[in-house]
Amino acid sequence: MTTIFKNARVFTRNGLEKLNILLDGHILKFDNNPQNNDAQEIIDLDGLFLFPGFADVHVHFREPGFSYKETIKTGSYAAAHGGYTAVCTMPNLKPVPSNLQGLQKQIDIIKRDAIINIYPVGAITMNQSGRGELSNIEEIAPYVIAFSDDGKGVQNENLMLKAMKKIKQAGKFITAHCEVESELLPGGCIHDGEYAKIHGHKGINSASEYLEVERDIKLAEKIGARFHVCHVSTKESVEIIRKAKKRGVNVTAETAPHYLIFTDMDLKDDGKWKMNPPIRSYEDRSALLSGIKDGTIDCIITDHAPHSQEEKSRGLNNSAFGIVGLESCFAAMYKNLVMHDPENPASKNGAITLEKLLELMCVNPRKIFNIPGPKYIEDNCEADFVIMDLNRAYKVDPEKFFSMGKSTLFDGMEVQGEIVSTYVSGVKIYDREKGIIKNA
């Protein structure tokens, strides 16, 4: 079936352009003469936008092993609802994807249940322990997009160096959760800052992150390895990464919406405010915002980490770490960064442009992780795309999420930018009127 989308505002290499786009099977083409075309359907998108599907390089879909929190099916539904056509799933699973036998269980479920493109991340260490024996890197490298022990930092420097060398030889790279366990205060649940002091909580200090960021970047520089830093949250990490890039180190980095919008003084004694790394200080947020503006931070990810309602109902001290984000990320970022500037609420200008946000959510994730699909909408590109209504403002209601996880900081918050429809390989998989189109 062929469809013409007329009068769309399209994200191309030249920025936003008003174009007519022809969907022909699984390919998008530029079409400037729709009246001469025998398309079976013509849809006028006047006032709407057409973007490449978003790509998130850091999500947790919990299956196999923890399907009471999320499944490949519900996670992919949530992604489609949020405008994502590709995600990379972290390896905190059971079995851990540290050998082909364990990885195959996840691959089989993806083939059966996913409605978007899902790329597994393999574990660095056996059983994702952050120490001890390395995973079967050569065995699983052809089937994973990268390697991580997300949730744990690799604690031994020599082990990390060995891992980097083997993973580089296998043609892959590490996307690292950087955390020095010896720097952590037992029972820490939030940032070791002003809120923790006022309310008597044990804190998670910034050094636990940036010391390992610094160590791992030096190791990557030493052997010429590619290295990606997960969920950056501290000002020190931003500066370390900035300096490394200036030296020519092949390092990239990501951060998440909650670190760009909130500070630790926004916290409440509620499990939805608990994630690792934690939301940090005003100074840290300022550094992260500067980092996305100047290119130090390359990607905005969600770190979508669903848990059961019971696991998130125990307050800051005892709830599980992690919140969901796929179904609110773009709208929250558009409202709070493109329309407004968190650092200057009185300003009429946003912190970043819409084009910059799309670079952070479409272009760079695919470029860094070599994810198939369009970075921009181009003539004869793969038809993984979203249609967006940027005029639509609404309040986030997690009960309308497709994710099994409902714990989000954006619950009840007004955001802007609604997904009208999501397409994967030319097939509509989500429609805002019909919901998930299961038989697509």
Coordinates of C-alpha atoms in Angstrom, one line a residue:
M1 CA 0.0 0.0 0.0
T2 CA 1.2 3.5 -0.8
T3 CA 0.3 6.5 1.3
I4 CA 1.1 10.2 0.8
F5 CA 1.5 12.4 3.9
K6 CA 0.9 16.0 2.7
N7 CA 2.2 19.2 4.3
A8 CA 4.2 17.5 7.1
R9 CA 6.9 19.4 9.0
V10 CA 9.7 16.9 8.5
F11 CA 13.0 16.5 10.3
T12 CA 15.7 16.2 7.6
R13 CA 19.5 16.9 7.4
N14 CA 18.6 20.5 6.6
G15 CA 16.4 20.8 9.7
L16 CA 12.7 21.1 9.7
E17 CA 11.2 21.3 6.2
K18 CA 7.6 21.3 5.0
L19 CA 7.4 18.3 2.6
N20 CA 5.1 15.7 1.1
I21 CA 6.3 12.2 2.0
L22 CA 5.4 9.0 0.2
L23 CA 5.2 5.8 2.1
D24 CA 5.9 3.0 -0.3
G25 CA 6.0 -0.3 1.5
H26 CA 8.8 -0.1 4.0
I27 CA 10.5 2.9 2.4
L28 CA 9.8 6.7 2.7
K29 CA 10.4 8.9 -0.3
F30 CA 10.1 12.6 -1.0
D31 CA 7.2 13.4 -3.2
N32 CA 6.6 16.9 -4.5
N33 CA 3.9 16.1 -7.0
P34 CA 1.3 14.1 -5.1
Q35 CA -1.4 15.1 -7.6
N36 CA 0.4 13.0 -10.2
N37 CA 0.7 10.0 -7.9
D38 CA -1.6 7.0 -7.8
A39 CA -1.2 6.6 -4.0
Q40 CA -4.0 4.5 -2.4
E41 CA -4.3 6.9 0.5
I42 CA -3.6 10.6 1.0
I43 CA -3.3 12.0 4.6
D44 CA -3.0 15.8 5.2
L45 CA -0.6 16.4 8.1
D46 CA -0.9 20.2 8.1
G47 CA 0.1 21.3 11.6
L48 CA 1.7 18.0 12.4
F49 CA 5.3 16.8 12.4
L50 CA 7.0 13.7 10.9
F51 CA 10.2 12.6 12.7
P52 CA 12.4 9.5 12.6
G53 CA 11.4 7.0 15.3
F54 CA 13.1 7.7 18.6
A55 CA 15.9 5.3 19.7
D56 CA 16.6 4.6 23.4
V57 CA 19.9 2.9 24.1
H58 CA 19.1 2.2 27.8
V59 CA 15.9 0.4 28.9
H60 CA 15.0 -2.5 31.1
F61 CA 12.3 -4.8 29.8
R62 CA 12.8 -7.4 32.6
E63 CA 12.1 -10.6 30.5
P64 CA 13.2 -13.3 30.9
G65 CA 13.3 -13.6 34.7
F66 CA 11.2 -10.7 36.1
S67 CA 8.0 -10.6 34.0
Y68 CA 5.9 -9.5 36.9
K69 CA 7.6 -6.1 36.4
E70 CA 7.6 -5.9 32.6
T71 CA 7.7 -8.1 29.6
I72 CA 9.1 -7.7 26.1
K73 CA 5.5 -7.3 24.8
T74 CA 4.5 -4.6 27.3
G75 CA 7.8 -2.9 27.1
S76 CA 7.6 -2.7 23.3
Y77 CA 4.0 -1.5 23.5
A78 CA 5.2 1.3 25.9
A79 CA 8.0 2.2 23.5
A80 CA 5.6 2.4 20.5
H81 CA 3.3 4.6 22.6
G82 CA 6.2 6.9 23.3
G83 CA 7.3 7.1 19.7
Y84 CA 10.3 4.7 19.9
T85 CA 11.0 2.3 17.1
A86 CA 14.3 1.0 18.5
V87 CA 15.6 0.3 22.0
C88 CA 18.6 -1.4 23.6
T89 CA 17.7 -3.7 26.6
M90 CA 20.0 -3.9 29.6
P91 CA 21.2 -7.4 30.8
N92 CA 19.8 -7.4 34.4
L93 CA 17.8 -10.5 33.6
K94 CA 17.5 -14.2 34.6
P95 CA 19.3 -15.9 33.1
V96 CA 21.9 -13.1 32.6
P97 CA 22.9 -12.8 28.9
S98 CA 26.5 -13.7 29.7
N99 CA 26.6 -16.7 27.3
L100 CA 24.6 -17.7 24.2
Q101 CA 22.4 -20.1 26.1
G102 CA 21.2 -17.3 28.4
L103 CA 21.0 -14.7 25.6
Q104 CA 19.0 -17.0 23.4
K105 CA 16.0 -17.0 25.8
Q106 CA 15.7 -13.2 25.4
I107 CA 16.2 -13.4 21.6
D108 CA 13.4 -15.9 21.3
I109 CA 11.0 -13.8 23.2
I110 CA 11.9 -10.7 21.2
K111 CA 11.2 -12.6 17.9
R112 CA 7.8 -13.7 19.3
D113 CA 6.5 -10.7 21.1
A114 CA 8.2 -7.4 20.1
I115 CA 6.5 -4.9 17.9
I116 CA 9.5 -2.6 17.7
N117 CA 13.2 -3.2 17.0
I118 CA 14.9 -4.5 20.2
Y119 CA 18.7 -4.9 20.5
P120 CA 20.0 -6.8 23.5
V121 CA 23.0 -5.6 25.5
G122 CA 25.3 -8.4 26.7
A123 CA 26.8 -8.6 30.2
I124 CA 30.4 -7.8 30.8
T125 CA 30.9 -10.2 33.6
M126 CA 29.5 -13.7 34.2
N127 CA 26.2 -13.3 36.1
Q128 CA 26.6 -9.5 35.9
S129 CA 28.4 -9.4 39.2
G130 CA 30.8 -6.6 38.3
R131 CA 33.7 -8.8 39.4
G132 CA 35.1 -12.2 38.9
E133 CA 34.9 -13.9 35.5
L134 CA 34.2 -12.2 32.2
S135 CA 31.2 -13.3 30.2
N136 CA 31.6 -15.4 27.0
I137 CA 32.3 -12.2 25.0
E138 CA 33.3 -13.8 21.7
E139 CA 30.4 -16.1 21.8
I140 CA 27.7 -13.5 22.3
A141 CA 29.2 -10.5 20.5
P142 CA 27.6 -11.2 17.1
Y143 CA 24.1 -11.1 18.8
V144 CA 24.4 -8.1 21.1
I145 CA 24.7 -4.4 20.3
A146 CA 27.1 -3.6 23.2
F147 CA 28.2 -4.8 26.6
S148 CA 27.3 -3.5 30.1
D149 CA 26.9 -4.6 33.7
D150 CA 24.3 -1.9 34.2
G151 CA 23.3 -1.7 37.8
K152 CA 26.9 -2.4 38.8
G153 CA 30.2 -1.0 38.0
V154 CA 33.1 -3.3 37.2
Q155 CA 35.0 -3.0 40.4
N156 CA 38.5 -4.3 39.4
E157 CA 40.6 -2.1 37.1
N158 CA 42.5 -5.0 35.6
L159 CA 39.3 -6.8 34.9
M160 CA 37.8 -3.8 33.2
L161 CA 40.9 -3.3 31.1
K162 CA 40.8 -7.0 30.0
A163 CA 37.1 -6.6 29.2
M164 CA 37.7 -3.5 27.1
K165 CA 40.4 -5.3 25.1
K166 CA 38.3 -8.4 24.4
I167 CA 35.2 -6.4 23.6
K168 CA 37.2 -4.1 21.2
Q169 CA 38.6 -7.2 19.5
A170 CA 35.1 -8.5 19.0
G171 CA 34.1 -5.2 17.3
K172 CA 31.8 -4.0 20.1
F173 CA 32.1 -1.5 22.9
I174 CA 31.2 -1.0 26.6
T175 CA 28.2 1.1 27.8
A176 CA 29.1 1.4 31.5
H177 CA 27.2 2.0 34.7
C178 CA 30.0 3.7 36.6
E179 CA 29.9 3.2 40.4
V180 CA 32.6 2.6 42.9
E181 CA 31.1 0.3 45.6
S182 CA 33.8 1.2 48.2
E183 CA 32.7 4.8 48.0
L184 CA 29.1 4.0 48.7
L185 CA 27.5 4.4 52.2
P186 CA 25.5 1.3 53.0
G187 CA 21.8 2.0 52.6
G188 CA 22.2 5.2 50.6
C189 CA 19.0 6.0 48.7
I190 CA 19.3 9.5 47.4
H191 CA 21.9 12.1 46.6
D192 CA 24.3 13.0 49.4
G193 CA 23.1 16.6 49.4
E194 CA 21.0 19.2 51.2
Y195 CA 17.8 17.2 51.2
A196 CA 19.5 14.1 52.6
K197 CA 21.0 16.2 55.4
I198 CA 17.7 18.0 56.3
H199 CA 15.6 14.7 56.3
G200 CA 18.2 12.4 57.8
H201 CA 18.6 10.1 54.8
K202 CA 21.8 8.2 54.0
G203 CA 23.2 9.7 50.8
I204 CA 24.9 8.4 47.6
N205 CA 27.9 10.6 47.0
S206 CA 29.0 12.0 43.6
A207 CA 32.5 10.4 43.9
S208 CA 31.0 7.0 43.6
E209 CA 30.1 7.9 40.0
Y210 CA 32.8 10.2 38.7
L211 CA 35.8 8.3 40.1
E212 CA 34.9 5.3 38.0
V213 CA 34.0 7.5 35.0
E214 CA 37.5 8.9 35.3
R215 CA 39.1 5.5 35.6
D216 CA 37.3 3.9 32.7
I217 CA 37.9 6.8 30.4
K218 CA 41.7 6.5 31.1
L219 CA 41.5 2.8 30.4
A220 CA 39.7 3.4 27.1
E221 CA 42.2 6.1 26.1
K222 CA 45.1 3.7 26.9
I223 CA 44.0 1.0 24.5
G224 CA 42.0 3.1 22.0
A225 CA 38.6 1.6 22.8
R226 CA 35.2 3.1 22.3
F227 CA 33.5 3.8 25.6
H228 CA 30.0 5.0 26.5
V229 CA 29.0 6.4 29.9
C230 CA 25.5 5.5 31.2
H231 CA 23.1 7.9 32.9
V232 CA 25.5 10.7 33.8
S233 CA 24.3 12.6 36.9
T234 CA 27.2 14.6 38.3
K235 CA 29.0 17.8 37.3
E236 CA 32.4 16.2 37.8
S237 CA 31.5 13.4 35.3
V238 CA 30.4 16.0 32.8
E239 CA 33.8 17.8 33.1
I240 CA 35.8 14.6 32.9
I241 CA 34.0 13.6 29.7
R242 CA 34.3 17.1 28.2
K243 CA 38.1 17.1 28.7
A244 CA 38.4 13.5 27.4
K245 CA 36.6 14.5 24.2
K246 CA 38.9 17.4 23.7
R247 CA 41.9 15.0 24.0
G248 CA 40.3 12.9 21.2
V249 CA 39.2 10.0 23.4
N250 CA 36.4 8.0 21.7
V251 CA 34.0 8.5 24.6
T252 CA 30.2 9.3 24.4
A253 CA 27.6 9.8 27.1
E254 CA 23.9 9.8 28.0
T255 CA 21.7 11.3 30.6
A256 CA 18.0 11.1 31.4
P257 CA 15.0 13.5 31.7
H258 CA 14.8 13.4 35.5
Y259 CA 18.4 14.7 35.9
L260 CA 17.7 17.6 33.5
I261 CA 14.5 18.8 35.1
F262 CA 14.7 18.1 38.8
T263 CA 17.1 18.6 41.7
D264 CA 17.4 16.8 45.0
M265 CA 15.5 19.7 46.7
D266 CA 12.4 18.6 44.7
L267 CA 12.4 15.2 46.4
K268 CA 9.6 13.8 48.4
D269 CA 9.5 10.6 50.6
D270 CA 8.0 8.6 47.8
G271 CA 9.5 5.6 45.9
K272 CA 9.0 7.3 42.6
W273 CA 11.9 9.7 43.5
K274 CA 14.3 6.8 44.0
M275 CA 16.7 5.8 41.1
N276 CA 20.4 5.0 40.7
P277 CA 22.2 7.2 40.1
P278 CA 20.0 9.6 42.1
I279 CA 18.7 13.1 41.2
R280 CA 21.5 15.4 42.3
S281 CA 22.0 19.1 43.1
Y282 CA 21.2 22.3 41.2
E283 CA 24.8 22.6 40.3
D284 CA 24.8 19.1 38.8
R285 CA 21.7 19.8 36.8
S286 CA 23.3 23.0 35.5
A287 CA 26.3 21.1 34.4
L288 CA 24.2 18.4 32.6
L289 CA 22.2 21.1 30.8
S290 CA 25.5 22.7 29.6
G291 CA 26.7 19.3 28.6
I292 CA 23.8 18.6 26.3
K293 CA 24.1 22.1 24.8
D294 CA 27.8 21.8 24.0
G295 CA 27.8 18.2 22.9
T296 CA 29.5 16.7 25.9
I297 CA 26.4 14.6 26.5
D298 CA 25.3 12.9 23.3
C299 CA 22.0 11.2 24.1
I300 CA 18.9 11.5 26.2
I301 CA 17.7 8.1 27.3
T302 CA 15.0 7.0 29.7
D303 CA 16.6 4.3 31.8
H304 CA 13.1 2.9 31.7
A305 CA 13.1 0.6 34.8
P306 CA 9.7 -0.7 35.8
H307 CA 8.9 -2.3 39.1
S308 CA 5.8 -3.6 40.7
Q309 CA 3.6 -1.2 42.6
E310 CA 4.5 -2.9 45.9
E311 CA 8.2 -2.5 45.2
K312 CA 7.8 1.2 44.6
S313 CA 5.5 1.8 47.6
R314 CA 8.0 1.7 50.4
G315 CA 9.2 5.3 50.5
L316 CA 12.7 6.5 49.7
N317 CA 14.6 4.2 52.1
N318 CA 13.1 0.9 51.1
S319 CA 11.6 1.2 47.5
A320 CA 13.4 -0.4 44.6
F321 CA 15.6 1.8 42.5
G322 CA 14.2 2.9 39.1
I323 CA 11.3 4.6 37.3
V324 CA 9.6 4.3 33.9
G325 CA 10.1 6.8 31.2
L326 CA 9.4 5.7 27.6
E327 CA 5.8 7.0 27.5
S328 CA 6.6 10.5 28.8
C329 CA 10.2 11.3 27.7
F330 CA 9.7 13.3 24.5
A331 CA 6.7 15.3 25.8
A332 CA 8.5 16.1 29.1
M333 CA 11.6 17.1 27.2
Y334 CA 9.7 19.2 24.7
K335 CA 7.8 21.0 27.4
N336 CA 10.6 21.5 29.9
L337 CA 13.7 22.0 27.6
V338 CA 12.4 23.2 24.2
M339 CA 9.6 25.4 25.4
H340 CA 11.2 26.4 28.7
D341 CA 14.6 26.7 30.3
P342 CA 14.8 25.0 33.8
E343 CA 17.7 27.4 34.7
N344 CA 15.8 30.5 33.7
P345 CA 12.0 30.1 34.2
A346 CA 11.3 33.7 33.3
S347 CA 12.9 33.3 29.9
K348 CA 10.7 33.1 26.8
N349 CA 13.3 30.8 25.2
G350 CA 13.9 27.1 25.8
A351 CA 17.2 25.6 26.9
I352 CA 17.6 23.8 23.5
T353 CA 15.9 23.8 20.1
L354 CA 13.5 21.1 18.8
E355 CA 16.2 20.1 16.3
K356 CA 18.7 19.6 19.2
L357 CA 16.2 17.4 21.1
L358 CA 15.8 15.3 18.0
E359 CA 19.6 15.0 17.6
L360 CA 19.7 13.7 21.2
M361 CA 16.8 11.3 20.7
C362 CA 17.0 10.2 17.1
V363 CA 20.4 11.0 15.5
N364 CA 23.1 10.4 18.1
P365 CA 21.7 7.1 19.6
R366 CA 21.6 5.5 16.2
K367 CA 25.0 6.9 15.2
I368 CA 26.8 5.9 18.4
F369 CA 25.2 2.4 18.7
N370 CA 25.1 1.8 15.0
I371 CA 21.3 1.1 15.2
P372 CA 19.6 0.5 11.9
G373 CA 16.9 2.9 10.8
P374 CA 16.8 6.6 9.8
K375 CA 18.7 9.3 11.7
Y376 CA 16.9 11.9 9.6
I377 CA 14.0 11.5 7.2
E378 CA 15.6 11.2 3.8
D379 CA 14.6 10.2 0.3
N380 CA 14.5 6.3 0.2
C381 CA 15.0 5.8 3.9
E382 CA 13.6 3.0 6.1
A383 CA 10.0 3.8 7.2
D384 CA 10.6 3.8 10.9
F385 CA 8.9 7.1 11.9
V386 CA 6.5 8.9 14.1
I387 CA 3.8 11.5 13.4
M388 CA 3.7 14.1 16.2
D389 CA 1.2 16.7 17.4
L390 CA 3.3 19.4 19.1
N391 CA 0.3 21.6 19.9
R392 CA -1.2 19.0 22.2
A393 CA -0.8 19.7 25.9
Y394 CA -1.9 17.2 28.5
K395 CA -1.3 15.8 31.9
V396 CA 0.6 12.6 32.3
D397 CA -1.6 9.8 33.6
P398 CA 0.4 6.6 34.3
E399 CA -2.8 4.6 34.3
K400 CA -2.9 5.1 30.6
F401 CA 0.6 3.7 30.1
F402 CA 1.1 0.4 28.3
S403 CA 4.1 -0.4 30.6
M404 CA 3.4 -2.5 33.6
G405 CA 5.4 0.0 35.6
K406 CA 3.5 3.1 36.7
S407 CA 6.1 4.9 38.8
T408 CA 7.0 8.2 37.2
L409 CA 8.0 11.6 38.3
F410 CA 5.8 13.1 35.7
D411 CA 2.5 11.8 37.1
G412 CA 0.0 14.7 36.9
M413 CA 2.6 17.0 35.2
E414 CA 1.5 19.0 32.2
V415 CA 3.6 18.1 29.2
Q416 CA 3.4 18.9 25.5
G417 CA 3.7 16.8 22.3
E418 CA 1.6 13.8 21.6
I419 CA 2.4 10.8 19.4
V420 CA -0.3 10.6 16.7
S421 CA 1.1 7.4 15.2
T422 CA 4.2 5.2 15.2
Y423 CA 5.4 3.2 12.2
V424 CA 8.0 0.4 12.1
S425 CA 9.2 -0.7 8.6
G426 CA 6.2 1.1 7.1
V427 CA 3.6 -0.6 9.3
K428 CA 1.5 1.4 11.7
I429 CA 1.9 -0.2 15.2
Y430 CA 0.4 2.6 17.3
D431 CA -2.4 5.1 16.7
R432 CA -3.6 7.6 19.3
E433 CA -7.2 6.8 18.6
K434 CA -6.9 3.0 18.3
G435 CA -4.0 2.3 20.6
I436 CA -1.6 -0.5 19.8
I437 CA -2.4 -2.2 16.5
K438 CA -1.6 -5.7 17.5
N439 CA -2.0 -7.4 14.1
A440 CA 0.3 -5.0 12.3

